[in-house]
């Protein structure tokens, strides 16, 4: 089946109604049931697309938050390493305690 055949199979029933395509093959009751199922499926597809869009937006927010937290944790580690190299023992201990509080808060 070629791509144009698939497109015609999908869109002709939607353009003209399912009765246009299957009128002679099935009775009216079956055609009505198919039309009802198609409408329900179209509603579900629309809901799915809306939910998918919201999930994509939420994923962007999560990526942004992750980048910010990673940046802050890296900065905190650099500061902590700098403090370890340049301060005396007493100042280092007090500063490390403060840095640990900040790290716990960020985590």
CSV table of C-alpha atoms in Angstrom, one decimal:
chain,number,residue,atom,x,y,z
A,1,UNK,CA,0.0,0.0,0.0
A,2,UNK,CA,1.5,3.3,-1.0
A,3,UNK,CA,1.6,6.4,1.2
A,4,UNK,CA,-1.2,8.1,-0.8
A,5,UNK,CA,-3.4,5.1,-0.3
A,6,UNK,CA,-2.9,5.3,3.5
A,7,UNK,CA,-3.7,9.0,3.5
A,8,UNK,CA,-6.8,8.4,1.5
A,9,UNK,CA,-7.9,5.5,3.8
A,10,UNK,CA,-7.5,7.8,6.8
A,11,UNK,CA,-8.9,11.1,5.6
A,12,UNK,CA,-11.8,10.2,3.3
A,13,UNK,CA,-13.9,8.7,6.1
A,14,UNK,CA,-13.1,11.8,8.2
A,15,UNK,CA,-14.0,14.3,5.4
A,16,UNK,CA,-17.1,12.7,4.1
A,17,UNK,CA,-18.2,10.6,7.1
A,18,UNK,CA,-17.7,6.9,7.6
A,19,UNK,CA,-21.1,6.2,6.1
A,20,UNK,CA,-19.7,7.5,2.7
A,21,UNK,CA,-17.1,4.8,2.6
A,22,UNK,CA,-18.8,1.8,4.4
A,23,UNK,CA,-22.5,2.5,3.6
A,24,UNK,CA,-23.0,-0.6,1.4
A,25,UNK,CA,-20.9,-3.0,3.5
A,26,UNK,CA,-22.4,-2.5,6.9
A,27,UNK,CA,-25.8,-1.8,8.3
A,28,UNK,CA,-26.6,1.7,9.7
A,29,UNK,CA,-26.2,0.6,13.4
A,30,UNK,CA,-22.6,-0.6,12.8
A,31,UNK,CA,-21.8,2.6,10.9
A,32,UNK,CA,-23.2,4.7,13.8
A,33,UNK,CA,-21.2,2.8,16.4
A,34,UNK,CA,-18.0,3.3,14.3
A,35,UNK,CA,-18.7,7.0,14.0
A,36,UNK,CA,-19.2,7.2,17.8
A,37,UNK,CA,-15.9,5.3,18.4
A,38,UNK,CA,-14.1,7.7,16.0
A,39,UNK,CA,-15.4,10.7,17.9
A,40,UNK,CA,-14.3,9.3,21.2
A,41,UNK,CA,-10.9,8.4,19.8
A,42,UNK,CA,-10.4,12.0,18.5
A,43,UNK,CA,-11.3,13.4,21.9
A,44,UNK,CA,-8.7,11.1,23.5
A,45,UNK,CA,-6.1,12.1,21.0
A,46,UNK,CA,-6.8,15.8,21.7
A,47,UNK,CA,-6.5,15.1,25.5
A,48,UNK,CA,-3.3,13.2,24.9
A,49,UNK,CA,-1.8,16.0,22.9
A,50,UNK,CA,-2.6,18.5,25.6
A,51,UNK,CA,-1.1,16.4,28.4
A,52,UNK,CA,2.0,15.7,26.2
A,53,UNK,CA,2.5,19.5,25.7
A,54,UNK,CA,2.2,20.1,29.5
A,55,UNK,CA,4.7,17.3,30.2
A,56,UNK,CA,7.2,18.8,27.7
A,57,UNK,CA,6.8,22.2,29.5
A,58,UNK,CA,7.4,20.5,32.8
A,59,UNK,CA,10.4,18.7,31.5
A,60,UNK,CA,12.0,22.0,30.4
A,61,UNK,CA,11.4,23.4,34.0
A,62,UNK,CA,13.1,20.3,35.5
A,63,UNK,CA,16.1,20.6,33.2
A,64,UNK,CA,16.5,24.3,34.1
A,65,UNK,CA,16.2,23.5,37.8
A,66,UNK,CA,18.7,20.7,37.4
A,67,UNK,CA,21.2,23.0,35.7
A,68,UNK,CA,20.9,25.6,38.4
A,69,UNK,CA,21.3,23.1,41.2
A,70,UNK,CA,24.3,21.5,39.5
A,71,UNK,CA,25.9,25.0,39.0
A,72,UNK,CA,25.3,25.8,42.7
A,73,UNK,CA,26.7,22.5,43.9
A,74,UNK,CA,29.8,22.9,41.7
A,75,UNK,CA,30.3,26.4,43.0
A,76,UNK,CA,29.9,25.2,46.5
A,77,UNK,CA,32.5,22.5,46.0
A,78,UNK,CA,35.0,25.0,44.5
A,79,UNK,CA,34.5,27.4,47.5
A,80,UNK,CA,35.0,24.5,49.8
A,81,UNK,CA,38.2,23.4,48.1
A,82,UNK,CA,39.5,27.0,48.2
A,83,UNK,CA,38.7,27.3,51.9
A,84,UNK,CA,40.6,24.1,52.6
A,85,UNK,CA,43.7,25.4,50.8
A,86,UNK,CA,43.8,29.0,52.1
A,87,UNK,CA,42.4,29.2,55.7
A,88,UNK,CA,43.9,28.2,59.0
A,89,UNK,CA,42.4,25.2,61.0
A,90,UNK,CA,40.0,27.2,63.2
A,91,UNK,CA,38.6,29.3,60.4
A,92,UNK,CA,38.4,26.3,58.1
A,93,UNK,CA,36.3,24.3,60.6
A,94,UNK,CA,33.8,27.1,61.2
A,95,UNK,CA,33.6,27.8,57.4
A,96,UNK,CA,33.1,24.1,56.6
A,97,UNK,CA,30.3,23.8,59.1
A,98,UNK,CA,28.6,26.8,57.4
A,99,UNK,CA,29.3,25.3,53.9
A,100,UNK,CA,27.8,21.9,55.0
A,101,UNK,CA,24.6,23.7,56.1
A,102,UNK,CA,24.4,25.4,52.7
A,103,UNK,CA,25.0,22.1,50.8
A,104,UNK,CA,22.4,20.3,52.9
A,105,UNK,CA,19.9,23.1,52.1
A,106,UNK,CA,20.7,22.9,48.4
A,107,UNK,CA,20.3,19.1,48.3
